[in-house]
Amino acid sequence: MLPASTQVLLFTQADVGGHALFRVVPVEVSVGPGKGRLWTDVSRGNAFTPAWQDHARHLSAVGRARYALPWEQTDLHVSPRGRNVTLDGRSASLPLFVAWVALLGGLPLPSPFLGTGVALEAHGEKLAPAPREFLQGKLGVAQSYVKQVFPGAGKVAVFVPEGSGFDAAPLTALDVRPVPTLTKAVEAVLGLKPRPDGPDAGGGVGG
């Protein structure tokens, strides 16, 4: 397999002086020949917490159980496109998983590809509903990004966990599309269905 890479946009939230700050963090993800390892770029002052790395391994376990792709023969490289970035949350579950499957399957991602969602280890591939205040802030940042970078794109799809709370009225540049699980997100974005002999959607795969 030849090396392949793509950029993923992560929508993050941080508490700064008692106020929630939402922003976009571009992250370059790539796959290449290897042994199924995870490589993280800690140059430029960037850091990855153990919890984030454990979660990436959980996504790998889900992928191996659901898709016949070369997970064991490729390494994943993750590199933030900035300085002093610390990845410590799980809200990258949906975009990272979809991008990972796309790279391994040689499938194109839409441009832009927008999504956010947390998959909890205890629930396998099921996406946890996002609290309204957090998701609304992230969607607001996504809208600003689309208007600035893709001003003529019309409404751009953004994928979020099913059952999340948000107000779509002010999101004039976004088409918010809820999905229940990681594999349903892959199907919605890439048109790829999981293999039929895998576990039922929503359970059975541990980290």
mmCIF file of C-alpha atoms in Angstrom:
data_model
loop_
_atom_site.group_PDB
_atom_site.id
_atom_site.type_symbol
_atom_site.label_atom_id
_atom_site.label_comp_id
_atom_site.label_asym_id
_atom_site.label_seq_id
_atom_site.Cartn_x
_atom_site.Cartn_y
_atom_site.Cartn_z
ATOM 1 C CA MET A 1 0.000 0.000 0.000
ATOM 2 C CA LEU A 2 1.279 3.445 -0.884
ATOM 3 C CA PRO A 3 1.217 6.099 1.842
ATOM 4 C CA ALA A 4 -1.989 8.149 1.832
ATOM 5 C CA SER A 5 -2.966 11.177 3.892
ATOM 6 C CA THR A 6 -5.779 13.628 4.462
ATOM 7 C CA GLN A 7 -6.560 16.564 6.713
ATOM 8 C CA VAL A 8 -9.248 16.228 9.377
ATOM 9 C CA LEU A 9 -10.839 19.177 11.161
ATOM 10 C CA LEU A 10 -11.427 18.682 14.890
ATOM 11 C CA PHE A 11 -13.867 20.956 16.687
ATOM 12 C CA THR A 12 -12.664 21.461 20.232
ATOM 13 C CA GLN A 13 -13.886 23.161 23.387
ATOM 14 C CA ALA A 14 -11.752 24.549 26.186
ATOM 15 C CA ASP A 15 -12.511 26.442 29.386
ATOM 16 C CA VAL A 16 -10.623 29.735 29.322
ATOM 17 C CA GLY A 17 -11.168 32.025 32.292
ATOM 18 C CA GLY A 18 -14.516 30.435 33.033
ATOM 19 C CA HIS A 19 -15.740 30.827 29.453
ATOM 20 C CA ALA A 20 -16.133 28.102 26.837
ATOM 21 C CA LEU A 21 -13.876 28.664 23.834
ATOM 22 C CA PHE A 22 -14.582 26.705 20.666
ATOM 23 C CA ARG A 23 -12.140 26.425 17.778
ATOM 24 C CA VAL A 24 -11.040 24.333 14.814
ATOM 25 C CA VAL A 25 -7.854 22.247 15.000
ATOM 26 C CA PRO A 26 -6.615 20.871 11.647
ATOM 27 C CA VAL A 27 -4.946 17.469 12.029
ATOM 28 C CA GLU A 28 -3.091 15.579 9.319
ATOM 29 C CA VAL A 29 -3.745 11.825 9.387
ATOM 30 C CA SER A 30 -1.926 9.370 7.174
ATOM 31 C CA VAL A 31 -1.513 5.632 6.716
ATOM 32 C CA GLY A 32 1.444 3.714 5.378
ATOM 33 C CA PRO A 33 3.020 0.273 5.487
ATOM 34 C CA GLY A 34 3.476 -0.936 9.055
ATOM 35 C CA LYS A 35 2.275 -3.264 11.777
ATOM 36 C CA GLY A 36 -0.941 -1.606 12.912
ATOM 37 C CA ARG A 37 0.783 0.943 15.152
ATOM 38 C CA LEU A 38 -0.266 4.467 16.128
ATOM 39 C CA TRP A 39 2.313 7.225 15.625
ATOM 40 C CA THR A 40 1.773 10.680 17.143
ATOM 41 C CA ASP A 41 3.702 13.807 16.189
ATOM 42 C CA VAL A 42 4.853 15.595 19.350
ATOM 43 C CA SER A 43 6.983 18.169 17.555
ATOM 44 C CA ARG A 44 6.208 21.894 17.784
ATOM 45 C CA GLY A 45 5.142 21.473 21.414
ATOM 46 C CA ASN A 46 2.198 19.202 20.590
ATOM 47 C CA ALA A 47 1.054 16.470 22.967
ATOM 48 C CA PHE A 48 -1.319 13.485 23.084
ATOM 49 C CA THR A 49 -2.657 12.288 26.419
ATOM 50 C CA PRO A 50 -2.702 8.536 27.244
ATOM 51 C CA ALA A 51 -6.516 8.663 27.249
ATOM 52 C CA TRP A 52 -6.547 9.966 23.672
ATOM 53 C CA GLN A 53 -4.131 7.275 22.552
ATOM 54 C CA ASP A 54 -6.187 4.571 24.277
ATOM 55 C CA HIS A 55 -9.240 5.866 22.464
ATOM 56 C CA ALA A 56 -7.485 5.729 19.085
ATOM 57 C CA ARG A 57 -6.710 2.089 19.805
ATOM 58 C CA HIS A 58 -10.390 1.559 20.596
ATOM 59 C CA LEU A 59 -11.348 2.994 17.201
ATOM 60 C CA SER A 60 -8.863 0.600 15.625
ATOM 61 C CA ALA A 61 -10.530 -2.338 17.387
ATOM 62 C CA VAL A 62 -13.937 -1.253 16.101
ATOM 63 C CA GLY A 63 -12.598 -0.888 12.575
ATOM 64 C CA ARG A 64 -10.905 -4.281 12.561
ATOM 65 C CA ALA A 65 -14.124 -5.938 13.703
ATOM 66 C CA ARG A 66 -16.323 -4.182 11.147
ATOM 67 C CA TYR A 67 -14.278 -3.710 7.940
ATOM 68 C CA ALA A 68 -12.024 -6.049 5.951
ATOM 69 C CA LEU A 69 -9.273 -3.469 5.481
ATOM 70 C CA PRO A 70 -5.491 -3.646 6.077
ATOM 71 C CA TRP A 71 -5.548 -2.493 9.712
ATOM 72 C CA GLU A 72 -2.768 -4.914 10.705
ATOM 73 C CA GLN A 73 -0.524 -3.996 7.766
ATOM 74 C CA THR A 74 -0.643 -0.200 8.093
ATOM 75 C CA ASP A 75 0.376 2.367 10.685
ATOM 76 C CA LEU A 76 -1.633 5.498 11.444
ATOM 77 C CA HIS A 77 0.237 8.793 11.816
ATOM 78 C CA VAL A 78 -1.481 11.768 13.497
ATOM 79 C CA SER A 79 -0.001 15.279 13.387
ATOM 80 C CA PRO A 80 -1.715 18.536 14.466
ATOM 81 C CA ARG A 81 -1.157 21.375 12.001
ATOM 82 C CA GLY A 82 -0.207 23.890 14.653
ATOM 83 C CA ARG A 83 1.837 24.532 17.784
ATOM 84 C CA ASN A 84 1.198 23.646 21.425
ATOM 85 C CA VAL A 85 -1.851 21.500 20.667
ATOM 86 C CA THR A 86 -2.854 18.858 23.216
ATOM 87 C CA LEU A 87 -5.278 16.174 22.061
ATOM 88 C CA ASP A 88 -6.980 14.739 25.118
ATOM 89 C CA GLY A 89 -10.680 14.349 24.278
ATOM 90 C CA ARG A 90 -12.767 11.812 22.416
ATOM 91 C CA SER A 91 -14.857 14.177 20.300
ATOM 92 C CA ALA A 92 -12.598 13.313 17.370
ATOM 93 C CA SER A 93 -14.108 9.802 17.271
ATOM 94 C CA LEU A 94 -16.416 10.344 14.307
ATOM 95 C CA PRO A 95 -14.118 12.339 11.970
ATOM 96 C CA LEU A 96 -10.995 10.332 12.819
ATOM 97 C CA PHE A 97 -12.715 6.975 12.316
ATOM 98 C CA VAL A 98 -14.322 7.982 9.008
ATOM 99 C CA ALA A 99 -11.033 9.409 7.716
ATOM 100 C CA TRP A 100 -9.123 6.303 8.822
ATOM 101 C CA VAL A 101 -11.540 4.001 6.973
ATOM 102 C CA ALA A 102 -11.415 6.258 3.908
ATOM 103 C CA LEU A 103 -7.612 6.142 3.799
ATOM 104 C CA LEU A 104 -7.449 2.371 4.240
ATOM 105 C CA GLY A 105 -10.163 1.821 1.639
ATOM 106 C CA GLY A 106 -8.813 4.314 -0.881
ATOM 107 C CA LEU A 107 -12.093 6.260 -0.743
ATOM 108 C CA PRO A 108 -12.382 10.041 -1.176
ATOM 109 C CA LEU A 109 -13.663 12.252 1.625
ATOM 110 C CA PRO A 110 -15.987 15.133 0.777
ATOM 111 C CA SER A 111 -14.446 18.603 0.879
ATOM 112 C CA PRO A 112 -14.978 19.937 3.396
ATOM 113 C CA PHE A 113 -15.614 16.936 5.658
ATOM 114 C CA LEU A 114 -17.156 18.141 8.921
ATOM 115 C CA GLY A 115 -18.133 16.024 11.891
ATOM 116 C CA THR A 116 -17.866 15.608 15.636
ATOM 117 C CA GLY A 117 -18.917 12.847 17.988
ATOM 118 C CA VAL A 118 -17.790 10.736 20.933
ATOM 119 C CA ALA A 119 -17.761 6.933 20.832
ATOM 120 C CA LEU A 120 -17.529 5.473 24.325
ATOM 121 C CA GLU A 121 -15.548 2.275 24.915
ATOM 122 C CA ALA A 122 -18.377 0.802 26.995
ATOM 123 C CA HIS A 123 -20.743 1.153 24.033
ATOM 124 C CA GLY A 124 -18.503 -0.067 21.222
ATOM 125 C CA GLU A 125 -19.261 2.008 18.160
ATOM 126 C CA LYS A 126 -22.312 3.837 19.492
ATOM 127 C CA LEU A 127 -22.026 7.632 19.468
ATOM 128 C CA ALA A 128 -22.993 9.403 22.684
ATOM 129 C CA PRO A 129 -25.529 12.248 22.300
ATOM 130 C CA ALA A 130 -23.772 15.601 22.633
ATOM 131 C CA PRO A 131 -24.979 18.189 25.187
ATOM 132 C CA ARG A 132 -26.691 21.103 23.450
ATOM 133 C CA GLU A 133 -24.375 23.825 24.775
ATOM 134 C CA PHE A 134 -21.233 22.047 23.575
ATOM 135 C CA LEU A 135 -22.553 20.979 20.185
ATOM 136 C CA GLN A 136 -24.094 24.369 19.470
ATOM 137 C CA GLY A 137 -20.733 26.026 20.097
ATOM 138 C CA LYS A 138 -18.930 23.594 17.807
ATOM 139 C CA LEU A 139 -21.550 23.999 15.083
ATOM 140 C CA GLY A 140 -21.193 27.757 15.366
ATOM 141 C CA VAL A 141 -17.461 27.430 14.719
ATOM 142 C CA ALA A 142 -18.152 25.061 11.813
ATOM 143 C CA GLN A 143 -20.532 27.594 10.280
ATOM 144 C CA SER A 144 -17.968 30.373 10.566
ATOM 145 C CA TYR A 145 -15.349 28.120 8.974
ATOM 146 C CA VAL A 146 -17.602 27.236 6.028
ATOM 147 C CA LYS A 147 -18.568 30.854 5.418
ATOM 148 C CA GLN A 148 -14.935 31.952 5.455
ATOM 149 C CA VAL A 149 -13.255 29.102 3.560
ATOM 150 C CA PHE A 150 -16.097 27.844 1.331
ATOM 151 C CA PRO A 151 -18.280 30.925 0.808
ATOM 152 C CA GLY A 152 -19.964 29.586 -2.326
ATOM 153 C CA ALA A 153 -20.559 26.020 -1.170
ATOM 154 C CA GLY A 154 -24.148 26.475 -0.038
ATOM 155 C CA LYS A 155 -25.160 24.199 2.829
ATOM 156 C CA VAL A 156 -22.349 21.857 3.844
ATOM 157 C CA ALA A 157 -23.079 18.553 5.582
ATOM 158 C CA VAL A 158 -21.853 18.156 9.158
ATOM 159 C CA PHE A 159 -22.259 14.813 10.914
ATOM 160 C CA VAL A 160 -23.154 14.692 14.622
ATOM 161 C CA PRO A 161 -24.366 12.026 17.092
ATOM 162 C CA GLU A 162 -28.014 11.084 16.896
ATOM 163 C CA GLY A 163 -30.068 12.366 19.833
ATOM 164 C CA SER A 164 -27.906 15.461 20.368
ATOM 165 C CA GLY A 165 -29.420 18.810 21.251
ATOM 166 C CA PHE A 166 -28.919 21.729 18.877
ATOM 167 C CA ASP A 167 -30.788 24.577 17.213
ATOM 168 C CA ALA A 168 -30.515 24.346 13.432
ATOM 169 C CA ALA A 169 -32.196 27.713 12.755
ATOM 170 C CA PRO A 170 -29.054 29.914 12.925
ATOM 171 C CA LEU A 171 -26.909 27.386 11.040
ATOM 172 C CA THR A 172 -27.621 28.760 7.579
ATOM 173 C CA ALA A 173 -24.425 27.321 6.040
ATOM 174 C CA LEU A 174 -24.753 23.818 7.522
ATOM 175 C CA ASP A 175 -26.835 20.726 6.863
ATOM 176 C CA VAL A 176 -26.682 18.922 10.225
ATOM 177 C CA ARG A 177 -26.957 15.146 9.770
ATOM 178 C CA PRO A 178 -27.317 12.990 12.912
ATOM 179 C CA VAL A 179 -25.898 9.431 12.839
ATOM 180 C CA PRO A 180 -26.181 6.814 15.625
ATOM 181 C CA THR A 181 -22.885 4.912 15.297
ATOM 182 C CA LEU A 182 -19.405 5.054 13.810
ATOM 183 C CA THR A 183 -20.286 2.621 11.019
ATOM 184 C CA LYS A 184 -23.444 4.535 10.155
ATOM 185 C CA ALA A 185 -21.260 7.637 9.871
ATOM 186 C CA VAL A 186 -18.935 5.773 7.495
ATOM 187 C CA GLU A 187 -21.915 4.646 5.427
ATOM 188 C CA ALA A 188 -23.382 8.170 5.313
ATOM 189 C CA VAL A 189 -20.092 9.827 4.338
ATOM 190 C CA LEU A 190 -18.358 7.171 2.215
ATOM 191 C CA GLY A 191 -21.192 4.859 1.146
ATOM 192 C CA LEU A 192 -19.320 1.887 2.654
ATOM 193 C CA LYS A 193 -21.243 -0.683 4.699
ATOM 194 C CA PRO A 194 -19.617 -2.878 7.376
ATOM 195 C CA ARG A 195 -19.054 -6.530 6.618
ATOM 196 C CA PRO A 196 -22.115 -8.671 7.413
ATOM 197 C CA ASP A 197 -20.252 -11.053 9.727
ATOM 198 C CA GLY A 198 -19.294 -8.259 12.155
ATOM 199 C CA PRO A 199 -21.061 -7.596 15.476
ATOM 200 C CA ASP A 200 -24.371 -5.802 15.522
ATOM 201 C CA ALA A 201 -24.144 -2.018 15.361
ATOM 202 C CA GLY A 202 -23.806 -0.356 18.711
ATOM 203 C CA GLY A 203 -22.176 -3.054 20.804
ATOM 204 C CA GLY A 204 -19.720 -5.803 21.326
ATOM 205 C CA VAL A 205 -16.380 -4.173 20.539
ATOM 206 C CA GLY A 206 -14.198 -3.184 23.445
ATOM 207 C CA GLY A 207 -11.125 -0.982 23.619
#
